């Protein structure tokens, strides 16, 4: 699974710490997700997507074979 | 890691067998004869590691008070988290060293050199105080997370988000995979040591076996309950 976290953060002028505060998660979790080392739970994925005002599938991108 | 562990185990077995069969236990006796030096050395090493931890602590306190720009905030926070884990590591290592020095020093040196054993014991007390301070620093690092409400390890676990729990799981899984074989090796080493030196290790073998069973039972029971 790929994600657009870095790109969307840049668009919204947010650093990892600010995104973490807005999504009510830790900066470490934002960093893990961004590096593709951790696939977030549904609730965290939705919270992050809401920060960017995007649907979840626009933030987290699945390859067809992953589904 | 496995290669280092196995080599270390074989070297220890070789040393015990060689020293007691062909060397009349000379190495072991020399270590015991100069055990005061061993404990002094451990006290020095433990103190140095603790001092490193305390120096890092002051560095972290300074970093917490700093205000940084938007661009530097992530790096600044990563830096703080790394320093915090280095402080924890130094304190844990120093604690293990002083615990070993106190326990073995008490066995061998309690009559001849009580002062150096007492020093190690006092350092354990200091480490407990430092650990309380470390918890307060954590509260200052994450004021929005209300860590001061934590009363038990379960509370701390509940305060973690999924990403932090995932990192913890990875770390514990690694530790579990190391502890189990190391304990098994330790039991075998203790048995060999008892056989060759005539100094009974049955008591420690009993507790190591209990610990081995407890670790496996708790791990597998938790897995089973969540199936």
CSV table of C-alpha atoms in Angstrom, one decimal:
chain,number,residue,atom,x,y,z
A,1,UNK,CA,0.0,0.0,0.0
A,2,UNK,CA,1.3,3.4,-0.9
A,3,UNK,CA,0.2,6.7,0.6
A,4,UNK,CA,0.2,10.4,-0.3
A,5,UNK,CA,0.9,11.7,3.2
A,6,UNK,CA,4.0,13.6,2.4
A,7,UNK,CA,2.5,15.2,-0.7
A,8,UNK,CA,-0.8,16.1,1.2
A,9,UNK,CA,1.2,17.5,4.2
A,10,UNK,CA,3.1,19.7,1.8
A,11,UNK,CA,-0.1,20.9,0.2
A,12,UNK,CA,-1.6,21.8,3.6
A,13,UNK,CA,1.7,23.1,4.9
A,14,UNK,CA,1.7,20.7,7.8
A,15,UNK,CA,4.7,19.1,9.4
A,16,UNK,CA,4.4,15.6,10.9
A,17,UNK,CA,4.0,16.9,14.5
A,18,UNK,CA,1.0,19.1,13.4
A,19,UNK,CA,-0.6,16.4,11.4
A,20,UNK,CA,-0.2,14.1,14.4
A,21,UNK,CA,-1.9,16.6,16.7
A,22,UNK,CA,-4.8,17.1,14.3
A,23,UNK,CA,-5.3,13.4,13.7
A,24,UNK,CA,-4.9,12.7,17.5
A,25,UNK,CA,-2.1,10.2,16.9
A,26,UNK,CA,1.6,10.3,17.7
A,27,UNK,CA,4.3,11.8,15.5
A,28,UNK,CA,6.0,8.4,15.5
A,29,UNK,CA,2.9,6.8,13.9
A,30,UNK,CA,2.7,9.5,11.2
A,31,UNK,CA,6.4,8.9,10.4
A,32,UNK,CA,5.8,5.0,10.3
A,33,UNK,CA,2.9,5.4,8.0
A,34,UNK,CA,4.6,7.9,5.7
A,35,UNK,CA,7.6,5.5,5.4
A,36,UNK,CA,5.3,2.6,4.5
A,37,UNK,CA,6.4,0.6,7.6
A,38,UNK,CA,3.0,0.5,9.2
A,39,UNK,CA,-0.4,0.1,7.7
A,40,UNK,CA,-2.8,2.2,9.8
A,41,UNK,CA,-6.0,0.9,11.4
A,42,UNK,CA,-9.3,2.0,9.8
A,43,UNK,CA,-9.9,4.7,12.5
A,44,UNK,CA,-6.5,6.3,12.1
A,45,UNK,CA,-6.8,6.2,8.3
A,46,UNK,CA,-10.1,8.0,8.4
A,47,UNK,CA,-8.8,10.6,10.9
A,48,UNK,CA,-5.9,11.3,8.6
A,49,UNK,CA,-8.1,11.5,5.6
A,50,UNK,CA,-10.4,14.0,7.4
A,51,UNK,CA,-7.5,16.3,8.2
A,52,UNK,CA,-6.8,16.6,4.4
A,53,UNK,CA,-10.6,16.7,3.5
A,54,UNK,CA,-10.0,13.7,1.2
A,55,UNK,CA,-11.7,10.3,0.9
A,56,UNK,CA,-9.6,7.5,2.5
A,57,UNK,CA,-8.8,6.0,-0.9
A,58,UNK,CA,-7.3,9.2,-2.1
A,59,UNK,CA,-4.8,9.2,0.8
A,60,UNK,CA,-4.0,5.5,0.9
A,61,UNK,CA,-3.5,3.9,-2.5
A,62,UNK,CA,-3.9,0.2,-2.9
A,63,UNK,CA,-2.6,-1.9,-5.8
A,64,UNK,CA,-5.3,-4.0,-7.5
A,65,UNK,CA,-3.5,-7.3,-6.4
A,66,UNK,CA,-3.5,-6.1,-2.7
A,67,UNK,CA,-7.4,-6.1,-2.7
B,1,UNK,CA,23.1,-12.4,16.5
B,2,UNK,CA,22.4,-16.2,16.7
B,3,UNK,CA,26.0,-16.9,15.6
B,4,UNK,CA,27.3,-14.5,18.3
B,5,UNK,CA,25.1,-16.2,20.9
B,6,UNK,CA,26.0,-19.7,19.9
B,7,UNK,CA,29.8,-18.8,19.8
B,8,UNK,CA,29.5,-17.2,23.2
B,9,UNK,CA,27.7,-20.3,24.6
B,10,UNK,CA,30.3,-22.7,23.2
B,11,UNK,CA,33.2,-20.5,24.5
B,12,UNK,CA,31.6,-20.4,28.0
B,13,UNK,CA,31.2,-24.2,27.9
B,14,UNK,CA,34.8,-24.6,26.7
B,15,UNK,CA,36.1,-22.3,29.5
B,16,UNK,CA,34.2,-24.1,32.3
B,17,UNK,CA,35.3,-27.6,31.0
B,18,UNK,CA,38.9,-26.5,30.4
B,19,UNK,CA,39.3,-24.6,33.7
B,20,UNK,CA,37.9,-27.4,35.8
B,21,UNK,CA,39.3,-30.5,34.1
B,22,UNK,CA,42.8,-29.4,32.9
B,23,UNK,CA,43.4,-26.2,34.8
B,24,UNK,CA,42.3,-27.2,38.4
B,25,UNK,CA,39.8,-24.2,38.4
B,26,UNK,CA,42.7,-21.7,38.5
B,27,UNK,CA,40.8,-19.1,36.3
B,28,UNK,CA,37.7,-19.4,38.4
B,29,UNK,CA,39.7,-19.2,41.7
B,30,UNK,CA,41.6,-16.1,40.5
B,31,UNK,CA,38.4,-14.3,39.6
B,32,UNK,CA,37.0,-15.1,43.0
B,33,UNK,CA,40.3,-14.1,44.7
B,34,UNK,CA,40.3,-10.7,43.0
B,35,UNK,CA,36.5,-10.3,43.0
B,36,UNK,CA,36.8,-6.9,44.8
B,37,UNK,CA,38.5,-5.6,41.7
B,38,UNK,CA,35.7,-7.1,39.5
B,39,UNK,CA,33.0,-5.3,41.6
B,40,UNK,CA,35.0,-2.0,41.7
B,41,UNK,CA,35.3,-2.2,37.9
B,42,UNK,CA,31.5,-2.9,37.6
B,43,UNK,CA,30.8,0.0,39.9
B,44,UNK,CA,32.9,2.3,37.8
B,45,UNK,CA,31.3,1.2,34.5
B,46,UNK,CA,27.8,1.3,36.0
B,47,UNK,CA,28.5,4.8,37.4
B,48,UNK,CA,29.8,6.1,34.0
B,49,UNK,CA,26.8,4.7,32.2
B,50,UNK,CA,24.5,6.4,34.7
B,51,UNK,CA,26.4,9.7,34.4
B,52,UNK,CA,26.0,9.5,30.6
B,53,UNK,CA,22.2,9.0,31.2
B,54,UNK,CA,22.0,12.0,33.5
B,55,UNK,CA,24.0,14.2,31.1
B,56,UNK,CA,21.6,13.2,28.4
B,57,UNK,CA,18.7,14.0,30.7
B,58,UNK,CA,19.9,17.6,31.1
B,59,UNK,CA,20.3,17.8,27.4
B,60,UNK,CA,16.7,16.6,26.9
B,61,UNK,CA,15.4,19.1,29.5
B,62,UNK,CA,17.1,21.9,27.5
B,63,UNK,CA,15.6,20.6,24.3
B,64,UNK,CA,12.1,20.5,25.8
B,65,UNK,CA,12.3,24.2,26.8
B,66,UNK,CA,13.5,25.2,23.3
B,67,UNK,CA,11.0,26.6,20.7
B,68,UNK,CA,11.8,25.7,17.1
B,69,UNK,CA,10.6,26.7,13.7
B,70,UNK,CA,7.9,24.8,11.7
B,71,UNK,CA,10.6,23.4,9.4
B,72,UNK,CA,12.7,22.1,12.3
B,73,UNK,CA,9.9,20.8,14.6
B,74,UNK,CA,9.9,17.2,13.3
B,75,UNK,CA,13.6,16.8,13.5
B,76,UNK,CA,13.6,18.4,17.0
B,77,UNK,CA,10.9,16.0,18.2
B,78,UNK,CA,12.7,13.0,16.7
B,79,UNK,CA,15.8,14.1,18.4
B,80,UNK,CA,14.0,14.4,21.8
B,81,UNK,CA,12.5,10.9,21.4
B,82,UNK,CA,15.9,9.4,20.5
B,83,UNK,CA,17.6,11.0,23.5
B,84,UNK,CA,14.8,9.8,25.8
B,85,UNK,CA,15.2,6.2,24.7
B,86,UNK,CA,19.0,6.5,25.1
B,87,UNK,CA,18.5,7.8,28.7
B,88,UNK,CA,16.2,4.8,29.4
B,89,UNK,CA,18.7,2.4,27.9
B,90,UNK,CA,21.6,3.8,30.0
B,91,UNK,CA,19.5,3.6,33.2
B,92,UNK,CA,18.4,0.0,32.4
B,93,UNK,CA,21.9,-1.1,31.7
B,94,UNK,CA,23.3,0.7,34.8
B,95,UNK,CA,20.6,-0.9,36.9
B,96,UNK,CA,21.5,-4.4,35.6
B,97,UNK,CA,25.2,-3.8,36.3
B,98,UNK,CA,24.6,-2.6,39.9
B,99,UNK,CA,22.1,-5.4,40.6
B,100,UNK,CA,24.7,-7.9,39.5
B,101,UNK,CA,27.4,-6.1,41.5
B,102,UNK,CA,25.2,-6.0,44.6
B,103,UNK,CA,24.0,-9.6,44.4
B,104,UNK,CA,27.3,-11.3,43.6
B,105,UNK,CA,29.3,-8.8,45.7
B,106,UNK,CA,27.1,-9.7,48.7
B,107,UNK,CA,27.9,-13.4,48.2
B,108,UNK,CA,31.6,-13.0,47.9
B,109,UNK,CA,32.6,-9.7,49.6
B,110,UNK,CA,30.0,-8.9,52.3
B,111,UNK,CA,32.6,-9.5,55.1
B,112,UNK,CA,35.8,-8.4,53.4
B,113,UNK,CA,34.7,-5.3,51.4
B,114,UNK,CA,31.1,-4.3,52.4
B,115,UNK,CA,31.7,-0.7,51.3
B,116,UNK,CA,31.9,-1.5,47.6
B,117,UNK,CA,28.8,-3.7,47.8
B,118,UNK,CA,27.0,-1.0,49.7
B,119,UNK,CA,28.0,1.5,47.0
B,120,UNK,CA,26.3,-0.7,44.3
B,121,UNK,CA,23.2,-0.9,46.5
B,122,UNK,CA,23.0,2.9,47.0
B,123,UNK,CA,23.3,3.3,43.2
B,124,UNK,CA,20.3,1.1,42.7
B,125,UNK,CA,18.4,3.5,45.0
B,126,UNK,CA,19.6,6.5,43.0
B,127,UNK,CA,18.4,4.8,39.8
B,128,UNK,CA,14.9,4.4,41.2
B,129,UNK,CA,14.8,8.1,42.0
B,130,UNK,CA,16.1,8.9,38.5
B,131,UNK,CA,13.4,6.7,37.0
B,132,UNK,CA,10.7,8.7,38.7
B,133,UNK,CA,12.2,11.9,37.3
B,134,UNK,CA,12.2,10.3,33.8
B,135,UNK,CA,8.5,9.6,34.0
B,136,UNK,CA,8.0,13.4,34.8
B,137,UNK,CA,10.0,14.3,31.7
B,138,UNK,CA,7.8,12.1,29.6
B,139,UNK,CA,4.8,14.1,30.9
B,140,UNK,CA,6.5,17.4,29.9
B,141,UNK,CA,7.4,16.0,26.4
B,142,UNK,CA,3.8,15.1,25.6
B,143,UNK,CA,1.6,17.6,27.6
B,144,UNK,CA,-1.4,17.0,25.3
B,145,UNK,CA,-1.5,13.2,26.1
B,146,UNK,CA,-2.2,13.7,29.8
B,147,UNK,CA,0.4,11.1,30.8
B,148,UNK,CA,0.2,12.2,34.5
B,149,UNK,CA,-3.1,10.2,34.7
B,150,UNK,CA,-1.2,7.0,34.2
B,151,UNK,CA,-1.4,4.7,37.2
B,152,UNK,CA,-0.5,1.3,35.8
B,153,UNK,CA,1.3,-0.3,32.9
B,154,UNK,CA,-2.2,-1.0,31.4
B,155,UNK,CA,-3.0,2.7,31.5
B,156,UNK,CA,0.2,3.4,29.6
B,157,UNK,CA,-0.7,0.8,27.0
B,158,UNK,CA,-4.1,2.3,26.6
B,159,UNK,CA,-2.6,5.8,26.0
B,160,UNK,CA,-0.6,4.5,23.1
B,161,UNK,CA,-1.9,4.7,19.6
B,162,UNK,CA,-1.9,1.8,17.1
B,163,UNK,CA,1.5,2.8,15.6
B,164,UNK,CA,3.2,2.9,19.0
B,165,UNK,CA,1.6,-0.4,19.9
B,166,UNK,CA,2.9,-1.9,16.7
B,167,UNK,CA,6.5,-0.7,17.4
B,168,UNK,CA,6.2,-2.1,20.9
B,169,UNK,CA,4.9,-5.4,19.6
B,170,UNK,CA,7.9,-5.7,17.2
B,171,UNK,CA,10.3,-5.0,20.0
B,172,UNK,CA,8.7,-7.5,22.5
B,173,UNK,CA,8.5,-10.2,19.8
B,174,UNK,CA,12.3,-9.7,19.2
B,175,UNK,CA,13.0,-9.8,22.9
B,176,UNK,CA,10.8,-12.9,23.4
B,177,UNK,CA,12.6,-14.7,20.7
B,178,UNK,CA,16.0,-13.9,22.4
B,179,UNK,CA,15.0,-14.5,26.0
B,180,UNK,CA,13.7,-18.1,25.5
B,181,UNK,CA,16.9,-19.6,23.9
B,182,UNK,CA,19.2,-17.5,26.2
B,183,UNK,CA,17.4,-18.9,29.3
B,184,UNK,CA,17.7,-22.5,27.9
B,185,UNK,CA,21.4,-21.9,27.3
B,186,UNK,CA,21.8,-20.4,30.8
B,187,UNK,CA,20.1,-23.5,32.4
B,188,UNK,CA,22.5,-25.8,30.5
B,189,UNK,CA,25.5,-23.6,31.4
B,190,UNK,CA,24.5,-23.6,35.1
B,191,UNK,CA,24.2,-27.4,35.0
B,192,UNK,CA,27.6,-27.8,33.5
B,193,UNK,CA,29.1,-25.3,36.0
B,194,UNK,CA,27.5,-27.3,38.9
B,195,UNK,CA,28.9,-30.6,37.6
B,196,UNK,CA,32.4,-29.4,37.1
B,197,UNK,CA,32.9,-27.1,40.1
B,198,UNK,CA,30.7,-28.9,42.6
B,199,UNK,CA,29.0,-25.6,43.5
B,200,UNK,CA,25.3,-26.4,43.3
B,201,UNK,CA,23.3,-24.2,40.9
B,202,UNK,CA,20.0,-26.1,41.4
B,203,UNK,CA,18.3,-23.1,43.0
B,204,UNK,CA,19.0,-20.8,40.1
B,205,UNK,CA,18.2,-23.6,37.6
B,206,UNK,CA,14.9,-24.0,39.3
B,207,UNK,CA,14.0,-20.3,39.0
B,208,UNK,CA,15.3,-20.0,35.4
B,209,UNK,CA,13.1,-23.0,34.4
B,210,UNK,CA,10.1,-21.4,36.2
B,211,UNK,CA,10.8,-18.1,34.3
B,212,UNK,CA,11.1,-20.0,31.0
B,213,UNK,CA,7.7,-21.7,31.6
B,214,UNK,CA,6.1,-18.4,32.7
B,215,UNK,CA,7.3,-16.6,29.6
B,216,UNK,CA,6.0,-19.3,27.2
B,217,UNK,CA,2.8,-19.8,29.1
B,218,UNK,CA,1.9,-16.1,29.2
B,219,UNK,CA,2.9,-15.6,25.6
B,220,UNK,CA,0.9,-18.6,24.3
B,221,UNK,CA,-2.1,-18.0,26.6
B,222,UNK,CA,-2.4,-14.4,25.4
B,223,UNK,CA,-2.2,-15.6,21.7
B,224,UNK,CA,-4.8,-18.3,22.4
B,225,UNK,CA,-7.2,-15.9,24.1
B,226,UNK,CA,-7.1,-13.6,21.1
B,227,UNK,CA,-7.8,-16.3,18.5
